Amino acid sequence: MAGELETLLNKKEHYYYENCPGCKVDLNKSSQTGLPIKELFTIWVVILGTALPISSLFPFLYFMIKDFHIAKREEDISTYAGYVGSSFMLGRALTSVFWGTVADRYGRKPVIVFGTFVVVVFNTLFGLSVNFWMAIITRFLLGFLNGLIGPIKAYAAEIFREEYQALGMSTISTAWGIGLIIGPALGGFLAQPAEKYPDLFSKDSIFGRFPYFLPCLCISLFSLAVGIASFWLPETLHNHDSRMPPQSSYETLEAASDTKDGTESAPKENLFKNWPLMSSIILYCVFSLHDMAYTEIFSLWAVSPRKFGGLSYSTVDVGEVLSISGFGLLVFQLSLYPLFEKYIGPIVIARVAGVLSIPILTSYPYIAMLSGIALSVAINFASMIKNALSISIITGLFILQNKAVDQRQRGAANGIAMTAMSIFKALGPAGGGALFSWAQKRLDASILPGDQVVFFVLNVIEAIGVLLTFKPFLVEKQNT
């Protein structure tokens, strides 16, 4: 060990500053033994609190737009639903780089705490929306003011020892995926409570007058608890006080050797010229467009009438499917994904998962022809596998992005990724809703009639993403 440390010190001298929060985290990492359960759980709940409101509206959005009486025809409801779904991502696209820069300058923790409380305020107001424009504005501000996703990815890359990096990134994508599944499940079970549970909720109560408020309130209360707990998060950003002399004892140098994130004097590189970073971000955008369009389309397809090729599911039925998918995703990501990543790497995982997703999506229009137990088994199995594959792709891209930059630029890099991804995710619901409305008007077409064209377009996007996982486009940064 002493020989390895001496070799490292000959390459680059490391210092420990007494009052630097990042240095304290590095010291703590050097003494860690065993699985970092506390850190994993912390990141899990922060991500979950942010992910839940993003898609919780999808099961009831069709009915919400219908209640607003803004759509002149039933076939147009999906188009307006897409606008509401896209407003969050549009707001986030405008400020993600700003929040990433703030996190690099002032710390990850302030952005995380502020973003969590933004969820509490604006997700609650969305549940109280009385018209289409109030829904649009509250969702837009929810995305515009909440910039914690980029910084929390940087935080996860910094709080864990190197051997737990894949598990840390898997925790983020798992919590994100679970949030995007449990959120709609909550929306499905808890929306319109006065109609579903008349013994518990009166039509004259606030939940009767605002039928979509209960799921938003429950998510906001969870985020409130997470926001309060976030005040005790350790800061991971290195903020050296130049007036304090650095220490260079053997123990602190050994601890600092766990960090590879350069010295204060090293010049920052131009992130847009960092091709390992930019290629992974572009690929991230393609798969994000696909995933957000799929999330919107799945719920619209499931609740749409049989005459339009849907399943005629209720919001509760959709919630049940997504709950089962969430459980399967949780088991897969915590048990199998870290093993796959260790032995075959994130790029191969993304490639294989993308290829396997195509036949699953192709089967959806044929699943709609089933009924009874056969339908239930088929749709639950397909949904569970599809979501596990999607999150595997996103996890691998998280790992590639954070490996491509050092700590001083990790917040900004993730901010760029979130901005680009948010633009594509804003296109996802809007495009998905418009595509779904168009498909319902061409049920008798000779080529790809009805919903078949919807899932064909999703497969085209997925196939493009798979092609981009190969060299020379996607390049993984090699450690030096």
Tab-separated table of N, CA, C and O in Angstrom, residues 284-330:
chain	number	residue	atom	x	y	z
A	284	TYR	N	-28.086	9.696	-24.821
A	284	TYR	CA	-29.014	9.858	-23.696
A	284	TYR	C	-30.279	10.578	-24.160
A	284	TYR	O	-31.401	10.213	-23.781
A	285	CYS	N	-30.119	11.582	-25.014
A	285	CYS	CA	-31.264	12.338	-25.533
A	285	CYS	C	-32.172	11.457	-26.388
A	285	CYS	O	-33.407	11.533	-26.287
A	286	VAL	N	-31.572	10.637	-27.236
A	286	VAL	CA	-32.366	9.777	-28.119
A	286	VAL	C	-33.212	8.806	-27.305
A	286	VAL	O	-34.430	8.667	-27.522
A	287	PHE	N	-32.577	8.145	-26.338
A	287	PHE	CA	-33.317	7.186	-25.517
A	287	PHE	C	-34.314	7.884	-24.589
A	287	PHE	O	-35.365	7.325	-24.265
A	288	SER	N	-33.997	9.104	-24.144
A	288	SER	CA	-34.926	9.865	-23.307
A	288	SER	C	-36.176	10.257	-24.087
A	288	SER	O	-37.290	10.217	-23.554
A	289	LEU	N	-35.989	10.662	-25.342
A	289	LEU	CA	-37.133	10.960	-26.207
A	289	LEU	C	-38.034	9.738	-26.322
A	289	LEU	O	-39.265	9.825	-26.173
A	290	HIS	N	-37.417	8.610	-26.550
A	290	HIS	CA	-38.180	7.363	-26.662
A	290	HIS	C	-38.911	7.053	-25.354
A	290	HIS	O	-40.116	6.733	-25.366
A	291	ASP	N	-38.210	7.119	-24.235
A	291	ASP	CA	-38.800	6.708	-22.960
A	291	ASP	C	-39.950	7.612	-22.542
A	291	ASP	O	-40.969	7.139	-22.019
A	292	MET	N	-39.798	8.931	-22.750
A	292	MET	CA	-40.859	9.841	-22.333
A	292	MET	C	-42.073	9.698	-23.237
A	292	MET	O	-43.215	9.739	-22.768
A	293	ALA	N	-41.846	9.520	-24.531
A	293	ALA	CA	-42.962	9.282	-25.451
A	293	ALA	C	-43.658	7.967	-25.098
A	293	ALA	O	-44.897	7.895	-25.091
A	294	TYR	N	-42.874	6.947	-24.771
A	294	TYR	CA	-43.458	5.654	-24.389
A	294	TYR	C	-44.298	5.781	-23.126
A	294	TYR	O	-45.408	5.240	-23.041
A	295	THR	N	-43.773	6.504	-22.112
A	295	THR	CA	-44.505	6.662	-20.856
A	295	THR	C	-45.851	7.337	-21.081
A	295	THR	O	-46.879	6.916	-20.530
A	296	GLU	N	-45.855	8.396	-21.896
A	296	GLU	CA	-47.096	9.096	-22.211
A	296	GLU	C	-48.042	8.198	-23.004
A	296	GLU	O	-49.227	8.081	-22.679
A	297	ILE	N	-47.511	7.547	-24.041
A	297	ILE	CA	-48.341	6.736	-24.933
A	297	ILE	C	-48.914	5.524	-24.207
A	297	ILE	O	-50.084	5.157	-24.412
A	298	PHE	N	-48.113	4.903	-23.338
A	298	PHE	CA	-48.602	3.698	-22.652
A	298	PHE	C	-49.863	3.988	-21.856
A	298	PHE	O	-50.855	3.249	-21.942
A	299	SER	N	-49.847	5.075	-21.072
A	299	SER	CA	-51.020	5.404	-20.262
A	299	SER	C	-52.211	5.803	-21.133
A	299	SER	O	-53.345	5.397	-20.862
A	300	LEU	N	-51.959	6.606	-22.177
A	300	LEU	CA	-53.053	6.998	-23.071
A	300	LEU	C	-53.637	5.783	-23.784
A	300	LEU	O	-54.863	5.648	-23.934
A	301	TRP	N	-52.768	4.889	-24.228
A	301	TRP	CA	-53.196	3.675	-24.922
A	301	TRP	C	-53.999	2.771	-23.990
A	301	TRP	O	-55.034	2.219	-24.376
A	302	ALA	N	-53.539	2.648	-22.749
A	302	ALA	CA	-54.208	1.743	-21.813
A	302	ALA	C	-55.611	2.219	-21.443
A	302	ALA	O	-56.525	1.409	-21.285
A	303	VAL	N	-55.814	3.541	-21.311
A	303	VAL	CA	-57.132	4.047	-20.886
A	303	VAL	C	-58.048	4.370	-22.070
A	303	VAL	O	-59.246	4.603	-21.868
A	304	SER	N	-57.506	4.389	-23.296
A	304	SER	CA	-58.347	4.724	-24.454
A	304	SER	C	-59.307	3.564	-24.756
A	304	SER	O	-59.023	2.404	-24.436
A	305	PRO	N	-60.446	3.868	-25.376
A	305	PRO	CA	-61.464	2.831	-25.637
A	305	PRO	C	-60.968	1.741	-26.583
A	305	PRO	O	-60.081	1.949	-27.403
A	306	ARG	N	-61.588	0.586	-26.478
A	306	ARG	CA	-61.258	-0.539	-27.354
A	306	ARG	C	-61.470	-0.201	-28.825
A	306	ARG	O	-60.763	-0.697	-29.697
A	307	LYS	N	-62.465	0.640	-29.094
A	307	LYS	CA	-62.758	0.976	-30.488
A	307	LYS	C	-61.601	1.722	-31.154
A	307	LYS	O	-61.500	1.742	-32.383
A	308	PHE	N	-60.710	2.328	-30.336
A	308	PHE	CA	-59.537	3.015	-30.868
A	308	PHE	C	-58.275	2.154	-30.764
A	308	PHE	O	-57.165	2.637	-31.005
A	309	GLY	N	-58.426	0.887	-30.364
A	309	GLY	CA	-57.281	-0.006	-30.252
A	309	GLY	C	-56.646	-0.029	-28.882
A	309	GLY	O	-55.587	-0.636	-28.695
A	310	GLY	N	-57.259	0.641	-27.888
A	310	GLY	CA	-56.730	0.664	-26.527
A	310	GLY	C	-57.211	-0.511	-25.702
A	310	GLY	O	-57.787	-1.472	-26.229
A	311	LEU	N	-56.981	-0.427	-24.393
A	311	LEU	CA	-57.341	-1.515	-23.502
A	311	LEU	C	-58.602	-1.228	-22.691
A	311	LEU	O	-59.084	-2.101	-21.965
A	312	SER	N	-59.109	0.024	-22.766
A	312	SER	CA	-60.268	0.443	-21.965
A	312	SER	C	-60.027	0.249	-20.472
A	312	SER	O	-60.930	-0.091	-19.713
A	313	TYR	N	-58.787	0.451	-20.043
A	313	TYR	CA	-58.446	0.321	-18.625
A	313	TYR	C	-58.902	1.556	-17.857
A	313	TYR	O	-58.980	2.663	-18.400
A	314	SER	N	-59.165	1.346	-16.566
A	314	SER	CA	-59.399	2.465	-15.663
A	314	SER	C	-58.054	2.949	-15.134
A	314	SER	O	-57.018	2.299	-15.342
A	315	THR	N	-58.071	4.081	-14.432
A	315	THR	CA	-56.814	4.566	-13.847
A	315	THR	C	-56.273	3.571	-12.815
A	315	THR	O	-55.057	3.447	-12.646
A	316	VAL	N	-57.162	2.867	-12.125
A	316	VAL	CA	-56.723	1.855	-11.153
A	316	VAL	C	-56.041	0.694	-11.870
A	316	VAL	O	-55.008	0.189	-11.409
A	317	ASP	N	-56.591	0.263	-13.000
A	317	ASP	CA	-55.972	-0.829	-13.765
A	317	ASP	C	-54.561	-0.446	-14.214
A	317	ASP	O	-53.629	-1.261	-14.131
A	318	VAL	N	-54.413	0.795	-14.694
A	318	VAL	CA	-53.086	1.267	-15.108
A	318	VAL	C	-52.145	1.284	-13.912
A	318	VAL	O	-50.975	0.890	-14.003
A	319	GLY	N	-52.643	1.733	-12.772
A	319	GLY	CA	-51.833	1.761	-11.549
A	319	GLY	C	-51.347	0.384	-11.154
A	319	GLY	O	-50.201	0.214	-10.721
A	320	GLU	N	-52.195	-0.622	-11.320
A	320	GLU	CA	-51.793	-1.985	-10.964
A	320	GLU	C	-50.679	-2.493	-11.871
A	320	GLU	O	-49.704	-3.091	-11.410
A	321	VAL	N	-50.804	-2.238	-13.165
A	321	VAL	CA	-49.762	-2.664	-14.111
A	321	VAL	C	-48.427	-2.003	-13.774
A	321	VAL	O	-47.371	-2.661	-13.736
A	322	LEU	N	-48.468	-0.706	-13.516
A	322	LEU	CA	-47.231	0.023	-13.244
A	322	LEU	C	-46.631	-0.358	-11.891
A	322	LEU	O	-45.415	-0.317	-11.711
A	323	SER	N	-47.460	-0.726	-10.932
A	323	SER	CA	-46.949	-1.175	-9.629
A	323	SER	C	-46.168	-2.477	-9.778
A	323	SER	O	-45.095	-2.648	-9.197
A	324	ILE	N	-46.712	-3.401	-10.552
A	324	ILE	CA	-46.019	-4.671	-10.787
A	324	ILE	C	-44.715	-4.431	-11.542
A	324	ILE	O	-43.669	-5.021	-11.222
A	325	SER	N	-44.756	-3.532	-12.528
A	325	SER	CA	-43.536	-3.189	-13.272
A	325	SER	C	-42.482	-2.592	-12.343
A	325	SER	O	-41.289	-2.884	-12.467
A	326	GLY	N	-42.924	-1.738	-11.423
A	326	GLY	CA	-41.996	-1.111	-10.478
A	326	GLY	C	-41.317	-2.119	-9.586
A	326	GLY	O	-40.111	-2.032	-9.328
A	327	PHE	N	-42.054	-3.111	-9.111
A	327	PHE	CA	-41.453	-4.140	-8.255
A	327	PHE	C	-40.417	-4.945	-9.026
A	327	PHE	O	-39.318	-5.213	-8.538
A	328	GLY	N	-40.766	-5.341	-10.250
A	328	GLY	CA	-39.809	-6.094	-11.070
A	328	GLY	C	-38.560	-5.295	-11.374
A	328	GLY	O	-37.445	-5.825	-11.348
A	329	LEU	N	-38.737	-4.005	-11.642
A	329	LEU	CA	-37.601	-3.128	-11.930
A	329	LEU	C	-36.689	-3.004	-10.721
A	329	LEU	O	-35.453	-3.044	-10.843
A	330	LEU	N	-37.272	-2.877	-9.540
A	330	LEU	CA	-36.493	-2.761	-8.307
A	330	LEU	C	-35.620	-3.993	-8.097
A	330	LEU	O	-34.422	-3.883	-7.804
